[in-house]
Amino acid sequence: MTGLGTLAVWPGPALLAWVVAAVAAGAPVAPLLVLAVALAPLLALLQPARATAPRHPVTLALVAIVAALVLSAHLAALADAAALIGARRWHAIVLAAALTLLVTLMPGARRWPGVAPLIGGAALLGVLLAAAVSTGLAPWAAWADAAARPALVFSGQSPWVIEGERFVRRTTLAFDDGQRVVAVAPGTFRVVEHDGGRRVVRDWRLGAGDALTLRPGDTLTVEAGSRLRFEPGKRVPGAPASGPAWGDAAPDASPVRSLALLATLALGACALVPAPARRVIAAVFIALGLSLGASSWGAYATLAAPEAGLAGSPIEALLSLPRAMPATARGVTGGALIAVVMCGLLALFVAAAEGLRHALRDAAGTRWPAVWTAVMGGASVVSIISVVDPLTPLMTGLGLAGAALAAPRLAAGRDAGRRLGWPVEVIGAVLGAAVFAAVAVANPPAALESLAAFPVLVAAPVAFGGVRLLRAARGDARSRAR
Amino acid sequence: MIVLVLLLVLPLLALALPGSPALMRVAGVTLLWWYAAVAAPLTAAISVVVARAVR
């Protein structure tokens, strides 16, 4: 497998959308996220090479669960994108899953493992270049311009102001200044007012065209599918207070959460990205492109459409940039650029799925076509039935992969042997997965909430330590036998 | 691998320093962002190429 194909498992639509959305929103964790997403696959490339992973039903089950979680995260991101452009969620899911199964099960297609990531990368890079040409600004100049704004407000040309936009999922908006919002479609809206320290909850049923006036400090909860119109020149709810606050991003990030994020991404990459045999240079350029591309996209998106995160899905940040761009001199319209972005995301999904298929093939052996089809089918059905934030299955999948696959593998080394009839690495995988599940469903006290949000922080050290202990015990037994 | 781990945890340490040096701006962009988006990935890329060449 080439370096390009190896790393293609990493920058899927959900991960890419998450990074761009974090940059565009000025999230406290955004700089660390960009750093971790770029460095994690490079860290995985330097993993100690090993002969073969022990093939075992437990390993196969864990790889299948991880693959299903990561696939459903990417499918949820594609479904959100479809909903934002006015299509049905299930159309995008069925199209992406069918295309991917066709590509991954077709013997001839596997001869060109680098084609899908190349198409995806080129499509998104093209839109980024169009943004640079359209604004006439280099990425760092766009960044400086966005960071110099006194406030992040709705522009008069924003689709949220002109015809109103749709919320992809239930969202709560916090208003820093007074604003009059108009319901474009009938719906129920919950307003929480803070009247002299007293919390007042009011539910409003609005018809199309009805308005709601919100005061500074109010929150508005909007159901999925609702459409609202905002006032031009008013602050974007939930956005940073000003351009400088957006540009600074990091000071409020909690150290434990930051560390947990780094651990989840680094170990998740170590589990999914195998050390490649060749073309490391290509892989290195992908990682660099990811950090520079995502940061630049976020800066242009903030400059052109500071309301990029309003709809409740991270994918909106990717789509807001082509939407907000004026038609260029060559006549490329926003609609055409949105189509290019959608094609790029679809290609990145196929590429990520191909990488996951390789991991599954290594675990399943000759049965892989049946297992792979079942995993893709299961992920598609789950994504159609449940409308979840793509981040939830993505972080669960990467965390589980880190705790149950990467940590035991790194601890086992080349030859950890067997205990109780099972390979030591598999025992570590069971331990990691069990602790991960227990911590994830536990209801810890407030001081330990970060651990429940990122169970990999507990599960990975337990799995690693367990395997090391079993290895040491095996070494002692061998010494005594001599 | 150690270089890459250091590059990952360095911002956590830098943010704990008094005076917030990571938030100084160069060409309108904070040092933290220059580090996260450009300097650290570039250093990591060079480290990986060198490490693979040595192997």
Coordinates of C-alpha atoms in Angstrom, one line a residue:
Chain A
M1 CA 0.0 0.0 0.0
T2 CA 1.4 3.5 -0.9
G3 CA 2.0 6.3 1.6
L4 CA -0.9 8.2 0.0
G5 CA -3.3 5.2 0.4
T6 CA -2.0 4.6 3.9
L7 CA -2.8 8.1 5.2
A8 CA -6.1 8.3 3.3
V9 CA -7.8 6.6 6.2
W10 CA -7.1 9.7 8.3
P11 CA -8.6 12.9 6.7
G12 CA -12.2 11.7 6.3
P13 CA -15.1 14.2 6.0
A14 CA -16.0 14.2 9.7
L15 CA -12.4 14.9 10.9
L16 CA -11.8 17.6 8.2
A17 CA -15.2 19.3 9.0
W18 CA -14.4 19.2 12.7
V19 CA -11.0 20.9 12.3
V20 CA -12.3 23.6 9.9
A21 CA -15.4 24.2 12.2
A22 CA -13.2 24.6 15.3
V23 CA -10.9 27.1 13.5
A24 CA -13.9 29.0 12.0
A25 CA -15.6 29.2 15.4
G26 CA -12.5 30.2 17.3
A27 CA -12.9 27.2 19.6
P28 CA -10.5 27.2 22.6
V29 CA -9.1 23.9 21.5
A30 CA -8.7 24.8 17.8
P31 CA -4.9 25.3 17.6
L32 CA -4.2 22.0 19.5
L33 CA -6.8 20.2 17.3
V34 CA -5.0 21.4 14.1
L35 CA -1.7 20.4 15.6
A36 CA -2.9 16.9 16.7
V37 CA -4.7 16.1 13.4
A38 CA -1.5 17.0 11.4
L39 CA 1.0 15.2 13.7
A40 CA -1.0 12.1 14.7
P41 CA -0.7 10.3 11.4
L42 CA 3.0 11.2 11.2
L43 CA 3.4 9.7 14.7
A44 CA 1.7 6.6 13.4
L45 CA 4.2 6.3 10.5
L46 CA 7.0 6.0 13.1
Q47 CA 5.4 3.1 15.0
P48 CA 7.7 0.1 15.5
A49 CA 7.1 -2.2 12.5
R50 CA 5.7 -5.6 13.5
A51 CA 5.4 -8.9 11.6
T52 CA 1.6 -9.7 11.8
A53 CA -1.1 -8.9 14.2
P54 CA -2.6 -12.0 15.9
R55 CA -5.8 -13.0 14.0
H56 CA -8.5 -13.6 16.6
P57 CA -12.3 -13.2 16.7
V58 CA -12.0 -10.6 19.5
T59 CA -9.6 -8.5 17.4
L60 CA -11.9 -8.8 14.4
A61 CA -15.0 -7.8 16.4
L62 CA -13.1 -4.7 17.8
V63 CA -11.8 -3.7 14.4
A64 CA -15.3 -4.1 12.9
I65 CA -16.8 -1.9 15.7
V66 CA -14.2 0.8 15.3
A67 CA -14.6 0.8 11.5
A68 CA -18.4 1.0 11.9
L69 CA -18.1 3.9 14.3
V70 CA -15.7 5.9 12.1
L71 CA -17.7 5.1 8.9
S72 CA -21.0 6.3 10.6
A73 CA -19.2 9.5 11.7
H74 CA -18.2 10.2 8.1
L75 CA -21.6 9.2 6.8
A76 CA -23.3 11.5 9.3
A77 CA -21.1 14.4 8.1
L78 CA -22.1 13.7 4.5
A79 CA -25.7 13.4 5.5
D80 CA -25.5 16.8 7.2
A81 CA -23.9 18.3 4.1
A82 CA -26.8 16.9 2.0
A83 CA -29.4 18.4 4.5
L84 CA -27.7 21.8 4.3
I85 CA -27.9 21.9 0.5
G86 CA -31.6 20.9 0.6
A87 CA -31.3 17.1 -0.2
R88 CA -32.4 14.2 1.9
R89 CA -30.0 12.7 4.5
W90 CA -30.5 9.2 3.4
H91 CA -29.8 10.0 -0.2
A92 CA -26.3 11.0 0.7
I93 CA -25.8 8.0 3.0
V94 CA -27.0 5.4 0.4
L95 CA -25.0 7.0 -2.4
A96 CA -21.8 7.1 -0.4
A97 CA -22.1 3.6 0.9
A98 CA -23.1 2.1 -2.4
L99 CA -20.2 3.9 -4.3
T100 CA -17.7 2.8 -1.6
L101 CA -18.8 -0.8 -1.7
L102 CA -18.6 -0.8 -5.4
V103 CA -15.0 0.7 -5.4
T104 CA -13.7 -1.4 -2.5
L105 CA -15.1 -4.7 -3.7
M106 CA -14.2 -4.2 -7.4
P107 CA -10.9 -6.0 -7.9
G108 CA -9.6 -3.7 -10.7
A109 CA -10.2 -0.5 -8.6
R110 CA -7.8 -1.6 -5.9
R111 CA -4.9 -1.1 -8.3
W112 CA -5.2 2.7 -7.9
P113 CA -5.3 3.2 -4.1
G114 CA -4.2 6.9 -4.3
V115 CA -6.8 8.1 -6.8
A116 CA -9.7 8.8 -4.3
P117 CA -7.5 10.9 -1.9
L118 CA -6.0 12.8 -4.8
I119 CA -9.4 13.7 -6.2
G120 CA -10.7 14.7 -2.7
G121 CA -7.6 16.8 -1.9
A122 CA -7.5 18.5 -5.4
A123 CA -11.2 19.4 -5.2
L124 CA -10.9 21.0 -1.8
L125 CA -7.6 22.7 -2.7
G126 CA -9.3 24.1 -5.8
V127 CA -12.1 25.7 -3.7
L128 CA -9.5 27.1 -1.3
L129 CA -7.6 28.7 -4.2
A130 CA -10.9 30.1 -5.5
A131 CA -11.4 31.7 -2.1
A132 CA -8.0 33.2 -2.2
V133 CA -8.5 34.6 -5.7
S134 CA -12.0 35.8 -4.9
T135 CA -11.0 37.7 -1.7
G136 CA -7.5 38.7 -3.1
L137 CA -6.0 37.7 0.3
A138 CA -3.3 35.2 1.2
P139 CA -4.4 32.9 4.1
W140 CA -2.4 34.8 6.7
A141 CA -3.8 38.2 5.5
A142 CA -7.3 36.7 5.7
W143 CA -6.5 35.6 9.2
A144 CA -5.2 39.0 10.2
D145 CA -8.3 40.7 8.7
A146 CA -10.7 38.4 10.5
A147 CA -8.8 38.8 13.8
A148 CA -9.0 42.6 13.4
R149 CA -12.8 42.8 13.3
P150 CA -14.4 44.6 16.2
A151 CA -17.3 42.0 16.2
L152 CA -18.4 38.9 14.3
V153 CA -21.7 40.0 12.8
F154 CA -24.2 38.8 10.2
S155 CA -23.5 40.5 6.9
G156 CA -26.4 41.8 4.7
Q157 CA -25.6 39.1 2.1
S158 CA -25.7 36.2 4.5
P159 CA -28.2 33.5 3.6
W160 CA -29.2 33.5 7.3
V161 CA -30.3 37.1 6.8
I162 CA -31.8 37.0 3.3
E163 CA -34.0 33.8 3.1
G164 CA -33.2 32.1 6.4
E165 CA -31.4 28.8 6.9
R166 CA -32.2 25.4 8.3
F167 CA -30.9 23.9 11.6
V168 CA -29.5 20.4 11.0
R169 CA -30.0 19.3 14.6
R170 CA -31.4 20.7 17.9
T171 CA -29.2 23.7 18.9
T172 CA -29.1 26.2 21.7
L173 CA -28.0 29.7 20.8
A174 CA -26.7 32.2 23.3
F175 CA -27.4 35.9 22.5
D176 CA -24.9 38.5 23.5
D177 CA -26.9 41.4 22.2
G178 CA -30.6 42.0 21.6
Q179 CA -31.9 40.6 18.3
R180 CA -35.2 40.0 16.5
V181 CA -35.4 36.6 14.8
V182 CA -38.1 35.5 12.3
A183 CA -39.3 32.0 11.9
V184 CA -39.3 31.1 8.2
A185 CA -41.2 27.9 8.8
P186 CA -43.6 27.0 11.6
G187 CA -42.0 25.6 14.7
T188 CA -41.6 25.5 18.5
F189 CA -38.8 27.5 20.1
R190 CA -37.7 27.6 23.8
V191 CA -36.4 30.9 25.2
V192 CA -34.6 31.0 28.5
E193 CA -34.5 34.5 30.0
H194 CA -32.5 35.6 33.0
D195 CA -34.6 38.2 34.7
G196 CA -32.7 39.7 37.7
G197 CA -31.0 36.4 38.5
R198 CA -34.3 34.5 38.0
R199 CA -34.4 31.9 35.2
V200 CA -37.6 32.1 33.2
V201 CA -38.4 29.4 30.5
R202 CA -40.9 30.2 27.8
D203 CA -42.0 28.0 24.9
W204 CA -43.1 29.8 21.8
R205 CA -45.1 28.3 18.9
L206 CA -44.4 30.5 15.9
G207 CA -45.9 30.4 12.4
A208 CA -44.1 31.3 9.2
G209 CA -43.2 35.0 9.4
D210 CA -43.7 35.4 13.2
A211 CA -40.9 37.2 15.0
L212 CA -39.3 36.6 18.4
T213 CA -37.4 39.3 20.3
L214 CA -34.4 38.2 22.3
R215 CA -32.5 40.2 24.9
P216 CA -28.8 40.1 25.8
G217 CA -28.2 37.0 27.9
D218 CA -31.2 35.0 26.6
T219 CA -30.8 31.5 25.1
L220 CA -32.9 30.1 22.3
T221 CA -33.3 26.4 21.7
V222 CA -34.1 25.5 18.1
E223 CA -35.4 22.1 17.0
A224 CA -33.8 20.2 14.1
G225 CA -35.4 21.2 10.8
S226 CA -36.5 24.7 12.0
R227 CA -35.6 27.7 9.8
L228 CA -34.8 31.1 11.2
R229 CA -33.8 34.5 9.8
F230 CA -31.5 36.9 11.7
E231 CA -30.9 40.6 11.6
P232 CA -28.0 42.0 9.6
G233 CA -25.3 43.8 11.6
K234 CA -26.1 41.9 14.8
R235 CA -23.6 39.6 16.6
V236 CA -23.6 35.9 15.6
P237 CA -25.0 33.9 18.6
G238 CA -22.3 31.8 20.2
A239 CA -19.5 33.4 18.1
P240 CA -16.4 34.9 19.9
A241 CA -17.0 38.4 21.2
S242 CA -14.6 40.0 18.7
G243 CA -12.1 39.3 16.0
P244 CA -9.1 39.4 18.5
A245 CA -11.0 36.9 20.7
W246 CA -11.4 34.6 17.7
G247 CA -7.8 34.9 16.8
D248 CA -6.4 34.2 20.3
A249 CA -8.6 31.0 20.7
A250 CA -6.5 29.1 23.2
P251 CA -6.3 30.5 26.7
D252 CA -9.4 29.0 28.1
A253 CA -8.7 25.4 27.0
S254 CA -8.7 23.0 29.9
P255 CA -5.3 21.1 30.2
V256 CA -6.9 17.8 31.0
R257 CA -9.3 18.0 28.0
S258 CA -6.4 19.2 25.8
L259 CA -4.3 16.2 26.8
A260 CA -7.3 13.9 26.3
L261 CA -7.8 15.3 22.8
L262 CA -4.1 14.7 21.9
A263 CA -4.2 11.2 23.3
T264 CA -7.4 10.2 21.5
L265 CA -6.1 11.5 18.1
A266 CA -2.6 10.2 18.5
L267 CA -3.6 6.7 19.6
G268 CA -6.5 6.6 17.2
A269 CA -4.1 7.3 14.3
C270 CA -1.6 4.7 15.6
A271 CA -4.5 2.1 15.5
L272 CA -5.7 3.1 12.0
V273 CA -2.7 4.2 10.1
P274 CA -0.2 1.4 9.6
A275 CA 3.5 2.1 9.0
P276 CA 3.9 2.3 5.2
A277 CA 6.5 0.6 3.2
R278 CA 7.2 3.4 0.8
R279 CA 6.3 7.0 -0.4
V280 CA 6.6 8.5 3.0
I281 CA 7.2 11.9 1.3
A282 CA 3.7 11.8 -0.1
A283 CA 2.3 11.0 3.3
V284 CA 4.2 13.9 4.9
F285 CA 2.8 16.4 2.3
I286 CA -0.7 15.2 3.1
A287 CA -0.2 15.9 6.8
L288 CA 1.2 19.4 6.0
G289 CA -1.6 20.1 3.6
L290 CA -4.1 19.1 6.3
S291 CA -2.8 21.6 8.8
L292 CA -2.3 24.5 6.4
G293 CA -5.4 23.8 4.4
A294 CA -7.8 23.4 7.4
S295 CA -6.4 26.5 9.1
S296 CA -6.7 28.6 5.9
W297 CA -10.2 27.3 5.2
G298 CA -11.3 28.3 8.7
A299 CA -9.8 31.8 8.3
Y300 CA -11.5 32.4 4.9
A301 CA -14.8 31.0 6.3
T302 CA -14.7 33.3 9.3
L303 CA -13.9 36.3 7.1
A304 CA -16.7 35.5 4.6
A305 CA -19.3 33.9 6.8
P306 CA -18.8 34.2 10.6
E307 CA -22.1 32.4 11.1
A308 CA -20.5 29.2 9.8
G309 CA -21.3 27.1 12.9
L310 CA -24.9 28.2 13.5
A311 CA -26.7 25.2 11.9
G312 CA -25.5 22.7 14.5
S313 CA -23.2 20.7 12.2
P314 CA -19.4 21.1 11.7
I315 CA -19.8 20.4 8.0
E316 CA -21.5 23.9 7.6
A317 CA -18.0 25.5 8.0
L318 CA -16.9 23.6 4.9
L319 CA -19.9 24.6 2.9
S320 CA -20.2 28.2 4.1
L321 CA -17.1 29.3 2.3
P322 CA -18.2 28.4 -1.3
R323 CA -21.7 29.7 -0.4
A324 CA -20.4 33.1 0.7
M325 CA -18.0 33.6 -2.2
P326 CA -19.1 36.0 -5.0
A327 CA -19.0 34.7 -8.6
T328 CA -15.4 34.9 -9.8
A329 CA -14.3 36.6 -13.0
R330 CA -14.3 33.2 -14.7
G331 CA -18.0 32.8 -13.9
V332 CA -17.6 30.0 -11.3
T333 CA -20.7 30.3 -9.1
G334 CA -21.1 29.4 -5.5
G335 CA -23.3 26.5 -6.5
A336 CA -20.6 25.0 -8.7
L337 CA -18.1 25.3 -5.9
I338 CA -20.5 23.6 -3.5
A339 CA -20.8 20.7 -5.9
V340 CA -17.0 20.6 -6.0
V341 CA -16.8 20.5 -2.2
M342 CA -19.4 17.7 -2.1
C343 CA -17.5 15.6 -4.7
G344 CA -14.3 16.2 -2.7
L345 CA -15.9 15.0 0.5
L346 CA -17.3 12.0 -1.2
A347 CA -13.9 11.1 -2.6
L348 CA -12.3 11.5 0.9
F349 CA -15.0 9.2 2.3
V350 CA -14.2 6.5 -0.3
A351 CA -10.5 7.0 0.5
A352 CA -11.0 6.7 4.3
A353 CA -13.2 3.7 3.8
E354 CA -10.6 2.0 1.7
G355 CA -8.1 2.5 4.5
L356 CA -10.5 1.0 7.0
R357 CA -11.1 -1.9 4.7
H358 CA -7.4 -2.7 4.8
A359 CA -7.5 -2.9 8.6
L360 CA -10.5 -5.1 8.5
R361 CA -9.0 -7.4 5.8
D362 CA -5.9 -7.9 8.0
A363 CA -8.2 -8.9 10.9
A364 CA -10.7 -11.0 8.9
G365 CA -8.5 -12.9 6.5
T366 CA -10.4 -14.4 3.5
R367 CA -13.8 -13.6 5.0
W368 CA -13.3 -9.9 4.6
P369 CA -15.8 -9.1 1.8
A370 CA -18.7 -10.4 3.9
V371 CA -17.5 -8.7 7.0
W372 CA -16.8 -5.4 5.2
T373 CA -20.2 -5.4 3.5
A374 CA -21.9 -6.0 6.9
V375 CA -19.9 -3.2 8.6
M376 CA -20.7 -0.7 5.8
G377 CA -24.4 -1.8 5.9
G378 CA -24.6 -1.5 9.7
A379 CA -22.9 1.9 9.7
S380 CA -25.3 3.1 6.9
V381 CA -28.4 1.9 8.8
V382 CA -27.3 3.5 12.0
S383 CA -26.6 6.8 10.3
I384 CA -30.0 6.8 8.6
I385 CA -31.9 6.0 11.8
S386 CA -30.1 8.2 14.3
V387 CA -29.2 11.8 13.5
V388 CA -26.1 12.3 15.7
D389 CA -23.3 14.9 15.7
P390 CA -20.5 13.3 13.6
L391 CA -18.1 14.0 16.4
T392 CA -19.7 11.6 18.8
P393 CA -19.1 8.4 16.8
L394 CA -15.8 9.7 15.5
M395 CA -14.3 10.4 19.0
T396 CA -15.8 7.1 20.3
G397 CA -14.3 5.2 17.4
L398 CA -10.9 6.8 17.7
G399 CA -10.8 6.4 21.5
L400 CA -11.8 2.8 21.3
A401 CA -9.2 2.1 18.6
G402 CA -6.6 3.8 20.7
A403 CA -7.4 1.9 23.9
A404 CA -8.2 -1.5 22.5
L405 CA -6.0 -1.7 19.4
A406 CA -3.1 0.7 19.6
A407 CA -2.2 0.6 23.3
P408 CA -2.0 -3.3 23.5
R409 CA -0.1 -3.4 20.2
L410 CA 2.5 -0.8 21.3
A411 CA 2.9 -2.6 24.6
A412 CA 3.1 -6.1 23.1
G413 CA 6.0 -5.4 20.7
R414 CA 7.0 -8.1 18.3
D415 CA 6.5 -11.3 20.3
A416 CA 4.4 -11.1 23.5
G417 CA 3.4 -14.7 23.4
R418 CA 0.2 -16.2 24.9
R419 CA -1.4 -16.4 28.3
L420 CA -4.4 -18.5 29.3
G421 CA -4.5 -19.8 25.7
W422 CA -5.0 -16.3 24.2
P423 CA -2.4 -13.9 22.6
V424 CA -1.3 -11.4 25.2
E425 CA -2.2 -8.5 22.8
V426 CA -5.8 -9.8 22.5
I427 CA -6.1 -10.0 26.4
G428 CA -4.9 -6.3 26.4
A429 CA -7.5 -5.5 23.8
V430 CA -10.3 -7.0 25.8
L431 CA -9.1 -5.1 28.9
G432 CA -8.8 -1.8 27.0
A433 CA -12.3 -2.2 25.5
A434 CA -13.9 -3.2 28.8
V435 CA -12.4 -0.3 30.7
F436 CA -13.3 2.1 27.8
A437 CA -16.9 1.0 27.9
A438 CA -17.1 1.1 31.7
V439 CA -15.7 4.6 32.0
A440 CA -17.9 5.8 29.1
V441 CA -21.1 4.7 30.7
A442 CA -20.1 5.6 34.3
N443 CA -21.6 8.6 35.9
P444 CA -18.5 10.2 37.6
P445 CA -18.4 13.2 40.0
A446 CA -17.9 16.6 38.4
A447 CA -14.2 16.6 39.1
L448 CA -13.7 13.5 36.9
E449 CA -16.1 14.5 34.0
S450 CA -13.2 14.9 31.6
L451 CA -12.3 11.2 32.1
A452 CA -15.8 10.2 31.2
A453 CA -15.8 12.4 28.2
F454 CA -12.5 10.9 27.0
P455 CA -12.4 7.3 28.4
V456 CA -9.1 6.6 26.4
L457 CA -7.2 8.5 29.2
V458 CA -8.0 5.6 31.6
A459 CA -8.5 2.7 29.2
A460 CA -5.3 3.1 27.2
P461 CA -2.9 3.1 30.2
V462 CA -4.8 0.1 31.7
A463 CA -4.5 -1.9 28.5
F464 CA -0.8 -0.9 28.0
G465 CA 0.1 -1.8 31.6
G466 CA -1.8 -5.0 31.5
V467 CA 0.0 -6.3 28.5
R468 CA 3.4 -5.2 29.9
L469 CA 2.6 -7.1 33.2
L470 CA 1.7 -10.2 31.2
R471 CA 4.8 -9.9 29.2
A472 CA 6.9 -9.5 32.3
A473 CA 5.3 -12.5 33.9
R474 CA 6.0 -14.6 30.8
G475 CA 9.7 -13.5 30.9
D476 CA 9.9 -14.6 34.6
A477 CA 8.4 -18.0 33.8
R478 CA 10.9 -18.5 31.0
S479 CA 13.8 -17.6 33.3
R480 CA 12.6 -20.1 35.9
A481 CA 12.3 -22.8 33.3
R482 CA 15.9 -22.3 32.3
Chain B
M1 CA 8.9 9.6 17.8
I2 CA 10.0 11.4 20.9
V3 CA 10.4 14.6 18.8
L4 CA 6.9 14.3 17.6
V5 CA 5.5 13.7 21.1
L6 CA 7.4 16.8 22.3
L7 CA 6.0 18.9 19.5
L8 CA 2.5 17.8 20.5
V9 CA 2.8 18.6 24.2
L10 CA 4.9 21.8 23.8
P11 CA 1.8 24.1 23.4
L12 CA 0.3 22.8 26.7
L13 CA 3.5 23.9 28.5
A14 CA 3.7 27.2 26.6
L15 CA 0.1 28.1 27.6
A16 CA 1.0 27.6 31.2
L17 CA 3.8 30.2 31.1
P18 CA 3.2 33.6 32.7
G19 CA 2.6 36.6 30.3
S20 CA 1.1 34.4 27.6
P21 CA 4.0 34.5 25.1
A22 CA 2.1 32.1 22.9
L23 CA -0.4 34.8 22.2
M24 CA 2.1 37.4 20.8
R25 CA 1.2 38.3 17.2
V26 CA 3.5 38.0 14.2
A27 CA 2.0 39.3 10.9
G28 CA -1.4 39.4 12.6
V29 CA -1.4 35.8 13.6
T30 CA -0.6 34.5 17.1
L31 CA 2.6 32.6 17.8
L32 CA 0.5 29.6 18.9
W33 CA -1.3 29.5 15.6
W34 CA 2.0 29.8 13.6
Y35 CA 3.3 27.0 15.7
A36 CA 0.2 24.7 15.3
A37 CA -0.4 25.3 11.6
V38 CA 3.1 25.8 10.2
A39 CA 6.1 25.3 12.4
A40 CA 5.3 22.1 14.2
P41 CA 3.9 20.2 11.2
L42 CA 6.9 21.3 9.2
T43 CA 9.4 20.2 11.9
A44 CA 7.5 16.9 12.3
A45 CA 7.6 16.3 8.6
I46 CA 11.3 16.9 8.4
S47 CA 11.8 14.6 11.5
V48 CA 9.8 11.8 9.8
V49 CA 11.7 12.0 6.6
V50 CA 15.0 12.0 8.5
A51 CA 13.9 9.1 10.7
R52 CA 12.8 7.0 7.7
A53 CA 16.0 7.7 5.9
V54 CA 18.1 6.7 8.9
R55 CA 16.2 3.4 9.2

